[in-house]
Every structure is written in structure tokens, then in C-alpha cells.
Amino acid sequence: DFLVSSSNKEAYKLVNSWPEWRSRKIIIFGDSGTGKTHLSKIWQKNTSAIILNLNQLKKIKFESFFKKKNIFIIENISDFFDKINNKEKNNLEKQLLHFYNLIEEKKGYLLLTSLIAPKLWKISLPDLKSRILSSIAVKIKKPNDQLLSSVLVKLFVDKQILIDKKIIKFIVYRSERSFANLENIVNKIDKQSLITKKKININFVKKLI
């Protein structure tokens, strides 16, 4: 279900090259709605990775924890550093550094996702910052017209709706360029067409986007 284009090809290839990674930790970053979570779910399916959030790291007894599993995902990691006070942040950074070191020691793997590049994360602990910056980081760029059009076609097909190419082009050029937004638009069109029993044409779509 993951549609590959020039905007996400590098991240897609990296995720699917596991376990032949040059580093045991990789970071995928990019704007909201570009497919980071979709990719992490693909990797989770392939590896049975455990999804964590940074708050859970405070409660984990690492030595026993790593006996059960050594493959992990942490989503939207940069958000945590923006939303906590300094005392919590210092403790969290120490825990994350310990976790990062154990990934290497226990020969585990870690996939992180973020909205922004690792160098922009608000990390104060120098050792953690250096570990983060030594990880492989890949950006997913904003989707191009071809990818957005392909996603739209797929979303309509999933709803069993045959749609004119002109309508696909119209939606791509006149709406926010994210997959989440396209999904919302298709759901609206599907719902309204079922309620009104009207034909899906340009005028019909224009009123909904």
C-alpha cells in the first residue's frame, strides 16, 4: 500500500534494507502527512518491533526489558523535547542516552521518526546529541504531483469509486499537499455522493474542498 516516488524512495529503501543497516539507529524525518508512520508500520510488521514513547523510558528497567526484545520504534521524538520542563528534560535525556547505548550493546535496532531534522532537536546533553547525530537520518520530502495523484486514485478505488483524471488533477492543484488531507477529501466526497446521490464532477468536488 506504500506508494514509492522520488520524494520517499530513499527512506523506503532504507527501511526495507534492514537488517543490513550501516547503523543500528535510523531517523526518518519530514513534514506531517508525508508517510513516516506508514513506513514505521511496514518496518514493525517486518520486525515485530515494540513501539515506545519517551515517557515509557522513565519506567523501564532496561536490563530485563532487553531480554524480551531489542527492536524498537519511537514516533515523533522531537515533539517530546518541546513540551517538557527542564528538570524532566534532563532526566529524559539521560534515560534516552542509556537506551541508545544499550541498543548498541545488545545489538538491537531503533527507528525514530520526527517532523524536523535531528540537528534541530532541542537536546542539551552533549553525549546524547552526538549519538543522535551519528545515526543515519533520511528526509521524506513533500509529495510531488505524481505521487499525490497516485494516492488519490488508490483512495477512490478503495471506496469503489471510478474518478475522472480531470478531477484528480483538480484536487491535487487546489488542496493541501498531504496524504491525510487527501484522505479527508475522499471521505467527504464519498459521504456526500451517497447522501445526495449526485454525480461526482468538478462542481460537486469544488464545493467540498
mmCIF file of C-alpha atoms in Angstrom:
data_model
loop_
_atom_site.group_PDB
_atom_site.id
_atom_site.type_symbol
_atom_site.label_atom_id
_atom_site.label_comp_id
_atom_site.label_asym_id
_atom_site.label_seq_id
_atom_site.Cartn_x
_atom_site.Cartn_y
_atom_site.Cartn_z
ATOM 1 C CA ASP A 1 0.000 0.000 0.000
ATOM 2 C CA PHE A 2 3.001 2.339 0.283
ATOM 3 C CA LEU A 3 3.395 4.249 -2.978
ATOM 4 C CA VAL A 4 7.036 4.996 -3.777
ATOM 5 C CA SER A 5 8.225 8.129 -5.594
ATOM 6 C CA SER A 6 11.331 10.305 -5.726
ATOM 7 C CA SER A 7 10.184 12.068 -2.526
ATOM 8 C CA ASN A 8 10.266 8.943 -0.335
ATOM 9 C CA LYS A 9 12.357 6.401 -2.242
ATOM 10 C CA GLU A 10 15.486 6.774 -0.084
ATOM 11 C CA ALA A 11 13.565 6.272 3.192
ATOM 12 C CA TYR A 12 11.606 3.341 1.730
ATOM 13 C CA LYS A 13 14.780 1.579 0.549
ATOM 14 C CA LEU A 14 16.470 2.123 3.908
ATOM 15 C CA VAL A 15 13.560 0.672 5.910
ATOM 16 C CA ASN A 16 13.391 -2.357 3.635
ATOM 17 C CA SER A 17 17.154 -2.941 3.683
ATOM 18 C CA TRP A 18 17.009 -3.974 7.366
ATOM 19 C CA PRO A 19 18.957 -5.674 8.895
ATOM 20 C CA GLU A 20 21.701 -4.560 6.500
ATOM 21 C CA TRP A 21 21.873 -1.084 8.069
ATOM 22 C CA ARG A 22 25.167 0.823 8.438
ATOM 23 C CA SER A 23 23.920 1.981 11.841
ATOM 24 C CA ARG A 24 21.655 0.292 14.393
ATOM 25 C CA LYS A 25 19.673 3.527 14.727
ATOM 26 C CA ILE A 26 17.927 5.346 11.891
ATOM 27 C CA ILE A 27 15.871 8.526 11.864
ATOM 28 C CA ILE A 28 13.192 9.331 9.293
ATOM 29 C CA PHE A 29 12.049 12.940 9.305
ATOM 30 C CA GLY A 30 9.731 15.139 7.267
ATOM 31 C CA ASP A 31 6.529 17.139 7.366
ATOM 32 C CA SER A 32 3.321 15.770 8.846
ATOM 33 C CA GLY A 33 1.391 13.566 6.433
ATOM 34 C CA THR A 34 4.358 12.507 4.281
ATOM 35 C CA GLY A 35 4.226 8.805 5.246
ATOM 36 C CA LYS A 36 6.652 8.444 8.183
ATOM 37 C CA THR A 37 4.186 6.480 10.325
ATOM 38 C CA HIS A 38 3.208 4.336 7.342
ATOM 39 C CA LEU A 39 6.876 3.404 6.862
ATOM 40 C CA SER A 40 7.385 2.679 10.552
ATOM 41 C CA LYS A 41 4.357 0.337 10.445
ATOM 42 C CA ILE A 42 5.871 -1.508 7.487
ATOM 43 C CA TRP A 43 9.085 -1.941 9.481
ATOM 44 C CA GLN A 44 7.155 -3.015 12.578
ATOM 45 C CA LYS A 45 5.376 -5.688 10.539
ATOM 46 C CA ASN A 46 8.709 -6.976 9.202
ATOM 47 C CA THR A 47 10.500 -6.940 12.566
ATOM 48 C CA SER A 48 7.789 -7.180 15.282
ATOM 49 C CA ALA A 49 9.340 -4.027 16.771
ATOM 50 C CA ILE A 50 7.928 -2.601 20.013
ATOM 51 C CA ILE A 51 6.515 0.931 19.755
ATOM 52 C CA LEU A 52 7.610 3.130 22.665
ATOM 53 C CA ASN A 53 7.207 6.749 23.623
ATOM 54 C CA LEU A 54 9.741 8.701 25.648
ATOM 55 C CA ASN A 55 7.504 8.777 28.733
ATOM 56 C CA GLN A 56 7.739 4.983 28.904
ATOM 57 C CA LEU A 57 11.530 5.184 29.106
ATOM 58 C CA LYS A 58 11.228 6.683 32.600
ATOM 59 C CA LYS A 59 9.618 3.482 33.917
ATOM 60 C CA ILE A 60 11.609 0.819 32.110
ATOM 61 C CA LYS A 61 14.165 -1.400 33.864
ATOM 62 C CA PHE A 62 16.367 -1.724 30.827
ATOM 63 C CA GLU A 63 18.395 -4.834 31.654
ATOM 64 C CA SER A 64 15.319 -7.070 31.997
ATOM 65 C CA PHE A 65 13.485 -5.194 29.246
ATOM 66 C CA PHE A 66 16.104 -6.025 26.614
ATOM 67 C CA LYS A 67 15.822 -9.743 27.387
ATOM 68 C CA LYS A 68 12.378 -9.759 25.789
ATOM 69 C CA LYS A 69 13.035 -7.627 22.708
ATOM 70 C CA ASN A 70 15.744 -5.474 21.170
ATOM 71 C CA ILE A 71 13.946 -3.824 18.234
ATOM 72 C CA PHE A 72 12.065 -0.563 18.852
ATOM 73 C CA ILE A 73 10.224 2.368 17.285
ATOM 74 C CA ILE A 74 9.784 5.829 18.807
ATOM 75 C CA GLU A 75 7.467 8.122 16.813
ATOM 76 C CA ASN A 76 7.547 11.946 16.710
ATOM 77 C CA ILE A 77 10.501 12.090 19.071
ATOM 78 C CA SER A 78 11.280 15.808 18.566
ATOM 79 C CA ASP A 79 7.841 16.754 19.973
ATOM 80 C CA PHE A 80 8.791 15.472 23.437
ATOM 81 C CA PHE A 81 11.735 17.838 23.780
ATOM 82 C CA ASP A 82 9.496 20.837 23.047
ATOM 83 C CA LYS A 83 6.782 20.017 25.584
ATOM 84 C CA ILE A 84 8.527 19.228 28.882
ATOM 85 C CA ASN A 85 10.178 21.354 31.573
ATOM 86 C CA ASN A 86 13.955 21.463 32.076
ATOM 87 C CA LYS A 87 14.116 19.044 35.015
ATOM 88 C CA GLU A 88 12.062 16.383 33.218
ATOM 89 C CA LYS A 89 14.021 17.050 30.033
ATOM 90 C CA ASN A 90 17.380 16.427 31.757
ATOM 91 C CA ASN A 91 16.172 13.125 33.237
ATOM 92 C CA LEU A 92 14.634 12.058 29.952
ATOM 93 C CA GLU A 93 17.800 12.809 28.029
ATOM 94 C CA LYS A 94 19.844 10.673 30.456
ATOM 95 C CA GLN A 95 17.381 7.792 30.041
ATOM 96 C CA LEU A 96 17.430 8.125 26.275
ATOM 97 C CA LEU A 97 21.243 8.148 26.248
ATOM 98 C CA HIS A 98 21.260 4.958 28.321
ATOM 99 C CA PHE A 99 18.703 3.423 25.954
ATOM 100 C CA TYR A 100 20.744 4.465 22.912
ATOM 101 C CA ASN A 101 23.887 2.885 24.366
ATOM 102 C CA LEU A 102 22.038 -0.351 25.162
ATOM 103 C CA ILE A 103 20.748 -0.605 21.582
ATOM 104 C CA GLU A 104 24.390 -0.853 20.505
ATOM 105 C CA GLU A 105 25.465 -3.095 23.379
ATOM 106 C CA LYS A 106 22.556 -5.536 22.968
ATOM 107 C CA LYS A 107 22.821 -5.488 19.170
ATOM 108 C CA GLY A 108 19.323 -4.086 18.836
ATOM 109 C CA TYR A 109 17.753 -1.699 16.342
ATOM 110 C CA LEU A 110 15.874 1.568 16.714
ATOM 111 C CA LEU A 111 13.739 3.520 14.247
ATOM 112 C CA LEU A 112 12.910 7.126 15.167
ATOM 113 C CA THR A 113 10.537 9.477 13.349
ATOM 114 C CA SER A 114 10.464 13.254 13.623
ATOM 115 C CA LEU A 115 8.963 16.326 11.975
ATOM 116 C CA ILE A 116 12.345 18.075 11.885
ATOM 117 C CA ALA A 117 15.982 17.175 11.214
ATOM 118 C CA PRO A 118 17.943 15.744 14.198
ATOM 119 C CA LYS A 119 20.281 18.751 14.328
ATOM 120 C CA LEU A 120 17.250 20.907 15.222
ATOM 121 C CA TRP A 121 16.098 18.776 18.179
ATOM 122 C CA LYS A 122 16.351 20.697 21.445
ATOM 123 C CA ILE A 123 18.798 18.336 23.154
ATOM 124 C CA SER A 124 21.090 19.705 25.877
ATOM 125 C CA LEU A 125 23.100 16.602 26.832
ATOM 126 C CA PRO A 126 26.241 16.632 24.607
ATOM 127 C CA ASP A 127 26.746 12.826 24.622
ATOM 128 C CA LEU A 128 23.139 12.222 23.563
ATOM 129 C CA LYS A 129 23.341 14.873 20.869
ATOM 130 C CA SER A 130 26.459 13.265 19.393
ATOM 131 C CA ARG A 131 24.807 9.805 19.438
ATOM 132 C CA ILE A 132 21.704 11.188 17.727
ATOM 133 C CA LEU A 133 23.746 12.960 15.055
ATOM 134 C CA SER A 134 25.756 9.796 14.373
ATOM 135 C CA SER A 135 22.570 7.913 13.433
ATOM 136 C CA ILE A 136 21.527 7.566 9.802
ATOM 137 C CA ALA A 137 18.949 10.267 9.043
ATOM 138 C CA VAL A 138 16.776 10.369 5.913
ATOM 139 C CA LYS A 139 14.290 13.057 4.944
ATOM 140 C CA ILE A 140 10.952 12.330 3.289
ATOM 141 C CA LYS A 141 10.270 15.297 1.034
ATOM 142 C CA LYS A 142 6.864 16.766 0.299
ATOM 143 C CA PRO A 143 4.994 14.535 -2.165
ATOM 144 C CA ASN A 144 5.102 15.572 -5.816
ATOM 145 C CA ASP A 145 2.058 15.776 -8.110
ATOM 146 C CA GLN A 146 2.582 12.269 -9.463
ATOM 147 C CA LEU A 147 2.593 10.694 -6.009
ATOM 148 C CA LEU A 148 -0.398 12.739 -4.800
ATOM 149 C CA SER A 149 -2.351 11.718 -7.915
ATOM 150 C CA SER A 150 -1.490 8.039 -7.390
ATOM 151 C CA VAL A 151 -2.560 8.212 -3.743
ATOM 152 C CA LEU A 152 -5.851 9.875 -4.724
ATOM 153 C CA VAL A 153 -6.604 7.219 -7.320
ATOM 154 C CA LYS A 154 -5.925 4.490 -4.772
ATOM 155 C CA LEU A 155 -8.130 6.155 -2.141
ATOM 156 C CA PHE A 156 -11.012 6.400 -4.610
ATOM 157 C CA VAL A 157 -10.518 2.802 -5.779
ATOM 158 C CA ASP A 158 -10.640 1.669 -2.135
ATOM 159 C CA LYS A 159 -14.085 3.305 -1.980
ATOM 160 C CA GLN A 160 -15.016 1.612 -5.274
ATOM 161 C CA ILE A 161 -15.324 4.998 -6.964
ATOM 162 C CA LEU A 162 -14.171 5.432 -10.570
ATOM 163 C CA ILE A 163 -12.984 9.009 -10.924
ATOM 164 C CA ASP A 164 -12.156 11.195 -13.929
ATOM 165 C CA LYS A 165 -8.478 12.177 -14.347
ATOM 166 C CA LYS A 166 -9.535 15.840 -14.571
ATOM 167 C CA ILE A 167 -10.995 15.626 -11.066
ATOM 168 C CA ILE A 168 -7.794 14.049 -9.731
ATOM 169 C CA LYS A 169 -5.778 16.908 -11.234
ATOM 170 C CA PHE A 170 -8.248 19.487 -9.877
ATOM 171 C CA ILE A 171 -7.971 18.138 -6.314
ATOM 172 C CA VAL A 172 -4.161 17.890 -6.401
ATOM 173 C CA TYR A 173 -3.743 21.502 -7.549
ATOM 174 C CA ARG A 174 -6.310 23.015 -5.188
ATOM 175 C CA SER A 175 -5.823 21.285 -1.849
ATOM 176 C CA GLU A 176 -3.255 20.954 0.935
ATOM 177 C CA ARG A 177 -0.448 18.663 -0.184
ATOM 178 C CA SER A 178 -0.639 15.930 2.436
ATOM 179 C CA PHE A 179 -1.900 12.356 2.422
ATOM 180 C CA ALA A 180 -4.065 12.950 5.488
ATOM 181 C CA ASN A 181 -5.824 15.834 3.732
ATOM 182 C CA LEU A 182 -6.416 13.770 0.589
ATOM 183 C CA GLU A 183 -7.959 11.011 2.678
ATOM 184 C CA ASN A 184 -10.292 13.538 4.318
ATOM 185 C CA ILE A 185 -11.334 14.896 0.906
ATOM 186 C CA VAL A 186 -12.079 11.427 -0.490
ATOM 187 C CA ASN A 187 -14.104 10.551 2.625
ATOM 188 C CA LYS A 188 -16.110 13.793 2.241
ATOM 189 C CA ILE A 189 -16.769 13.157 -1.442
ATOM 190 C CA ASP A 190 -17.791 9.565 -0.778
ATOM 191 C CA LYS A 191 -20.128 10.557 2.074
ATOM 192 C CA GLN A 192 -21.765 13.438 0.183
ATOM 193 C CA SER A 193 -22.226 11.433 -3.004
ATOM 194 C CA LEU A 194 -24.012 8.710 -1.019
ATOM 195 C CA ILE A 195 -26.237 11.270 0.742
ATOM 196 C CA THR A 196 -27.091 13.426 -2.282
ATOM 197 C CA LYS A 197 -26.944 10.697 -4.964
ATOM 198 C CA LYS A 198 -25.286 13.294 -7.204
ATOM 199 C CA LYS A 199 -22.702 12.611 -9.863
ATOM 200 C CA ILE A 200 -19.118 13.336 -8.819
ATOM 201 C CA ASN A 201 -17.944 16.102 -11.155
ATOM 202 C CA ILE A 202 -15.793 19.230 -10.859
ATOM 203 C CA ASN A 203 -18.640 21.353 -9.489
ATOM 204 C CA PHE A 204 -19.508 18.718 -6.901
ATOM 205 C CA VAL A 205 -15.898 18.494 -5.736
ATOM 206 C CA LYS A 206 -15.385 22.293 -5.777
ATOM 207 C CA LYS A 207 -17.991 22.713 -3.027
ATOM 208 C CA LEU A 208 -16.185 20.238 -0.722
ATOM 209 C CA ILE A 209 -12.556 21.382 -0.868
#
